[in-house]
Amino acid sequence: MVFSWRGGFEARRLLLSLLLLAAWETGSGQVHYSVSEEAKHGTFVGRIAQDLGLELAELVPRLFRVASKGRGELLEVNLQNGILFVNSRIDREELCGRSAECSIHLEVIVDRPLQVFHVEVEVKDINDNPPVFRGEQKVLISESAPLDSRFPLEGASDADIGLNSLVTYRLSLNEYFTLKVITKTDKNILPELILRKSLDREEMPELNILLTALDGGKPELTGSVQIQITILDVNDNAPEFDTPGYKVVLFENIPNNTRVIQLNASDLDEGSNREISYGIRMILPVSEKWIPSMAGHCTVLVEVLDLNDNTPEVMITSLSLPVREDAQVGTVIALISVFDHDSGANGQVTCSLTPQVPFKLVSTFKNYYSLVLDSALDRESVANYEVVVTARDGGSPSLSATASVSVEVSDVNDNAPAFAQPEYTVFVKENNPPGCHIFTVSARDADAQENALVSYSLVERRVGERALSSYVSVHAESGKVYALQPLDHEELELLQFQVSARDAGVPPLGSNVTLQVFVLDENDNAPVLLLPGPGGGAGALSQLVARSVGAGHVVAKVRAVDADSGYNAWLSYELQPAAGGARSPFRVGLYTGEISTTRALDEADAPRQRLLVLVKDHGEPALTATATVLLSLEDSGQAPKAFSRASTGAAGAEAALVDVNVYLIIAICAVSSLLVLTLLLYTALRCSAPPSEGACGPGKPTLVCSSAVGSWSYSQQRRQRVCSGEGPPKADLMAFSPCLPPSGEDCLSPSSEVSP
């Protein structure tokens, strides 16, 4: 910066100003520059990007911009080199008038994150305005004014300030007046005329002199005005008659009011001083009307007191909206500026916010505030805030103004999809058609837009030797679960797997739900006979029977098994009527398959008896198998040691075979008892709870589950969950009624309609 030094006083004052400015810069942390007014376009002001600690490469990506309230585009920044330069004409007098300080306040704003810097550019004055008078001045001075009388003149004005403003005056040469320059208490410089020679109006009625004003700039500029001095007359001349004496000859008895003579007197004075009255005396004196005048001068200073008649103005700019809900505390949301045209306390403005909002106002500069985040946001709780800024001045009564800003909170992916419950139980009949719908999972995400878009997928695992995806699939959008192939209860009673729900956020969030799919048994397996010999079921059962056996003697036993479970595996045995309607001396146990005599055998009975035993399960429809039993009647003493067609190996196998039908009956009874107890206990618990839909009331049947139930299969004990509706069972062992829909496309059993 270049400064002009004028004398020791100016040097000391300038040095003190610089020291104060440096101390203020250190305390405020603002950036300050200076530029002369009327600087040419492109004039260098400062390296603003470097001074603010910003890299040149980030100016464009961070949307670097400069705002100056009410200053237009006076200054601009080159985004390529970060230099602040003059963009258009700067007129200090237009910007600041007669103010001693003049600066352009710039707001430098960058995004990502939003930052605001305050820059002050001082506009230095140059001597571009000459002193100016308002117009020709007229001064009235009495010719009797005493010497050294003072006559104030109207001074000139200079739009510049400091040394470039008005300094002194100069008066053109004349013999009557000199010039004296007076400095008032308000530091205004005013000229005064000092009378140095007596005036005589009769000799010089008017006088024109030239007053010149000079400023202190370099080069020096001047302004001039004509001072027209009019000399006022005083009564300093006696009237004089035209002749020293008059003689009049009159006849007597002339009438009254007859004109006798015309007297003429003259007076060098003017105005009322020239009015002459006449009288008849021995000596005619002349009197005149003379009114002396006196004048004084004073300066009147009119001070205008401010009234609080202007409402504060609030302007909200540079909004950084919407605000992410994970924004850090202290994030700048908006810039707020206030202004009041009043002065003093009436122009001092304070700002406040509506209560109960997670924001606060931070004063960044005089009458400038930043709206910053004061606490954490949660879009799922509050998605939008209406923030009202109130600006109130210090007048009495105070005036206020408000401005509102709507702060929208944008969503971030901070909520994972959630299922209504962690586990679902589904019942599906076996032999379902491929691709049928067995269940629908649904998860809800509290986020919005893409962050709330949920997609579903299987959590892949192995089921035995096969992949889970070979059994079931899930639709990515709807969450519908499909069985890809017919399920076989005899192969797979329980299929347990997980479905994953993931949103579309970045990074994505997810959660899992467990599905337990129980495959319900259908009567799809006919009873299988266990007969001795290779192949098991091939041929007929042959047995030797002594004729001497009595009634009720067990002579043979039919053994059969069913691969199904429950009622479908509960077998019964019936003896088919003999051909011709002859009554057979044998019978078969309904559930044991034991063939026994109904009476004692005699010689009338045929030596070879052929019996047909029908083995039937309890499924719907029932499936059957027929066993042929050949009995050979022998006389006593020839009791058979073994079955005629049984081999040694077959006999050993039969001896080792457990009586599965007896065990089956015992298992069915145990299961029925446990199931009935479970139903009673569940009904009591549900009915004791507050009534709701689906619990001891109308609506869909409520599932009743038992976690440990013996299987109805002949071969092993199984641990599974058995569920049924609350309706009455078909029989003592029938706890549920699986069924297929007519279309065959939906494999859900009535008890598996669980709403997620």
Coordinates of N, CA and C in Angstrom, one line a residue, residues 294-373:
M294 N -29.5 48.2 12.3 CA -28.4 47.5 12.9 C -28.5 46.0 12.5
A295 N -27.4 45.3 12.3 CA -27.4 43.9 11.9 C -26.4 43.1 12.7
G296 N -26.7 41.8 13.1 CA -25.8 40.9 13.7 C -25.8 39.6 13.1
H297 N -24.8 38.8 13.3 CA -24.7 37.5 12.6 C -24.4 36.4 13.6
C298 N -25.0 35.2 13.4 CA -24.7 34.0 14.2 C -24.9 32.8 13.4
T299 N -24.3 31.7 13.9 CA -24.5 30.4 13.2 C -25.5 29.5 13.9
V300 N -26.4 29.0 13.2 CA -27.5 28.1 13.8 C -27.2 26.7 13.4
L301 N -26.9 25.8 14.4 CA -26.6 24.4 14.1 C -27.9 23.6 14.5
V302 N -28.5 23.0 13.5 CA -29.7 22.2 13.7 C -29.3 20.7 13.8
E303 N -29.6 20.1 14.9 CA -29.3 18.7 15.1 C -30.6 17.9 15.1
V304 N -30.7 16.9 14.2 CA -31.9 16.1 14.0 C -31.8 14.9 14.8
L305 N -32.7 14.7 15.8 CA -32.6 13.5 16.6 C -33.4 12.4 15.9
D306 N -32.8 11.1 16.1 CA -33.4 10.0 15.5 C -34.6 9.5 16.2
L307 N -35.7 9.1 15.5 CA -36.8 8.4 16.1 C -36.8 7.0 15.6
N308 N -37.3 6.0 16.4 CA -37.3 4.6 16.0 C -38.5 4.4 15.1
D309 N -38.3 4.8 13.9 CA -39.4 4.7 12.9 C -39.1 3.8 11.7
N310 N -38.0 3.0 11.9 CA -37.6 2.0 10.8 C -37.6 0.6 11.4
T311 N -38.3 -0.3 10.8 CA -38.3 -1.7 11.3 C -37.0 -2.4 10.8
P312 N -36.4 -3.3 11.6 CA -35.2 -4.0 11.1 C -35.6 -4.8 9.9
E313 N -34.6 -5.0 9.0 CA -34.7 -5.8 7.8 C -33.9 -7.1 8.0
V314 N -34.5 -8.2 7.7 CA -33.8 -9.5 7.8 C -33.7 -10.2 6.4
M315 N -32.5 -10.6 6.1 CA -32.3 -11.3 4.8 C -31.5 -12.6 5.1
I316 N -32.1 -13.7 4.5 CA -31.6 -15.0 4.7 C -31.0 -15.4 3.3
T317 N -29.7 -15.7 3.3 CA -29.1 -16.1 2.0 C -28.2 -17.3 2.2
S318 N -27.7 -17.8 1.1 CA -26.8 -18.9 1.0 C -27.2 -20.1 1.9
L319 N -28.4 -20.6 1.5 CA -29.0 -21.7 2.2 C -28.3 -23.0 1.8
S320 N -27.9 -23.8 2.8 CA -27.3 -25.1 2.5 C -28.4 -26.2 2.8
L321 N -29.3 -26.4 1.9 CA -30.4 -27.3 2.1 C -30.5 -28.3 1.0
P322 N -31.1 -29.5 1.3 CA -31.5 -29.9 2.7 C -30.3 -30.3 3.5
V323 N -30.5 -30.5 4.8 CA -29.5 -30.9 5.7 C -29.5 -32.4 6.0
R324 N -28.4 -33.1 5.8 CA -28.3 -34.5 6.1 C -28.5 -34.7 7.6
E325 N -29.3 -35.8 7.9 CA -29.6 -36.1 9.3 C -28.3 -36.5 10.1
D326 N -27.3 -36.8 9.4 CA -26.0 -37.2 10.2 C -25.0 -36.0 10.1
A327 N -25.5 -34.8 9.8 CA -24.7 -33.6 9.8 C -24.1 -33.4 11.2
Q328 N -22.8 -32.9 11.3 CA -22.1 -32.7 12.5 C -22.7 -31.4 13.2
V329 N -22.7 -31.4 14.5 CA -23.0 -30.2 15.3 C -22.1 -29.1 14.9
G330 N -22.6 -27.9 14.6 CA -21.8 -26.8 14.2 C -21.9 -26.6 12.7
T331 N -22.5 -27.5 11.9 CA -22.7 -27.3 10.5 C -23.5 -26.0 10.2
V332 N -23.0 -25.2 9.2 CA -23.6 -24.0 8.9 C -24.8 -24.3 7.9
I333 N -26.0 -23.8 8.3 CA -27.2 -24.1 7.5 C -27.5 -22.9 6.6
A334 N -27.4 -21.7 7.1 CA -27.8 -20.5 6.3 C -27.1 -19.3 6.9
L335 N -27.0 -18.3 6.0 CA -26.4 -17.0 6.4 C -27.5 -16.0 6.6
I336 N -27.4 -15.2 7.6 CA -28.5 -14.2 7.9 C -27.8 -12.9 8.2
S337 N -28.4 -11.8 7.5 CA -27.9 -10.5 7.7 C -29.1 -9.6 8.1
V338 N -28.8 -8.6 9.0 CA -29.9 -7.7 9.5 C -29.4 -6.3 9.3
F339 N -30.4 -5.4 9.1 CA -30.0 -4.0 8.9 C -31.2 -3.1 9.4
D340 N -30.8 -2.0 10.0 CA -31.8 -1.1 10.5 C -31.4 0.3 10.1
H341 N -32.2 1.1 9.5 CA -31.9 2.4 9.0 C -31.8 3.5 10.1
D342 N -32.3 3.2 11.3 CA -32.1 4.1 12.4 C -30.7 4.1 12.9
S343 N -30.4 5.0 13.8 CA -29.1 5.1 14.4 C -29.1 4.9 15.9
G344 N -27.9 4.8 16.5 CA -27.8 4.7 17.9 C -28.4 3.4 18.4
A345 N -29.1 3.5 19.5 CA -29.8 2.3 20.1 C -30.9 1.8 19.2
N346 N -31.5 2.8 18.5 CA -32.6 2.4 17.6 C -32.2 1.6 16.4
G347 N -30.9 1.6 16.1 CA -30.4 0.8 15.0 C -29.6 -0.4 15.4
Q348 N -29.5 -0.7 16.7 CA -28.8 -1.8 17.2 C -29.8 -3.0 17.2
V349 N -29.5 -4.1 16.5 CA -30.4 -5.2 16.2 C -29.9 -6.4 16.9
T350 N -30.7 -7.2 17.5 CA -30.4 -8.5 18.1 C -31.3 -9.5 17.4
C351 N -30.8 -10.7 17.3 CA -31.6 -11.8 16.6 C -31.9 -12.9 17.5
S352 N -33.0 -13.6 17.3 CA -33.3 -14.8 18.1 C -34.1 -15.8 17.3
L353 N -34.1 -17.0 17.7 CA -34.8 -18.1 17.0 C -36.0 -18.6 17.8
T354 N -36.9 -19.3 17.0 CA -38.0 -20.0 17.7 C -37.4 -21.0 18.6
P355 N -38.0 -21.2 19.8 CA -37.5 -22.2 20.7 C -37.8 -23.7 20.2
Q356 N -37.1 -24.6 20.9 CA -37.3 -26.0 20.6 C -36.9 -26.4 19.2
V357 N -35.9 -25.8 18.7 CA -35.3 -26.3 17.4 C -33.8 -26.6 17.6
P358 N -33.3 -27.6 16.9 CA -31.9 -28.0 17.1 C -30.9 -27.1 16.3
F359 N -31.2 -25.8 16.4 CA -30.3 -24.8 15.7 C -30.0 -23.6 16.6
K360 N -29.0 -22.9 16.3 CA -28.7 -21.7 17.0 C -28.1 -20.6 16.1
L361 N -28.1 -19.4 16.5 CA -27.5 -18.3 15.8 C -26.1 -18.0 16.3
V362 N -25.1 -17.8 15.4 CA -23.8 -17.5 15.8 C -23.4 -16.2 15.1
S363 N -23.1 -15.2 15.8 CA -22.7 -13.9 15.2 C -21.3 -14.0 14.6
T364 N -21.2 -13.8 13.3 CA -19.9 -13.9 12.7 C -19.3 -12.6 12.3
F365 N -20.1 -11.5 12.3 CA -19.6 -10.2 11.9 C -20.7 -9.2 12.4
K366 N -20.4 -7.9 12.3 CA -21.4 -7.0 12.7 C -22.7 -7.1 11.8
N367 N -23.8 -7.4 12.5 CA -25.1 -7.6 11.8 C -25.1 -8.8 10.8
Y368 N -24.2 -9.7 11.0 CA -24.2 -10.9 10.2 C -24.2 -12.1 11.2
Y369 N -25.0 -13.1 10.9 CA -25.2 -14.3 11.7 C -25.1 -15.6 10.8
S370 N -24.8 -16.7 11.5 CA -24.8 -18.0 10.8 C -25.8 -18.8 11.6
L371 N -26.7 -19.5 10.8 CA -27.6 -20.5 11.4 C -26.9 -21.8 11.4
V372 N -26.5 -22.3 12.6 CA -25.7 -23.5 12.7 C -26.5 -24.6 13.4
L373 N -26.1 -25.8 13.2 CA -26.7 -27.0 13.8 C -26.2 -27.1 15.3

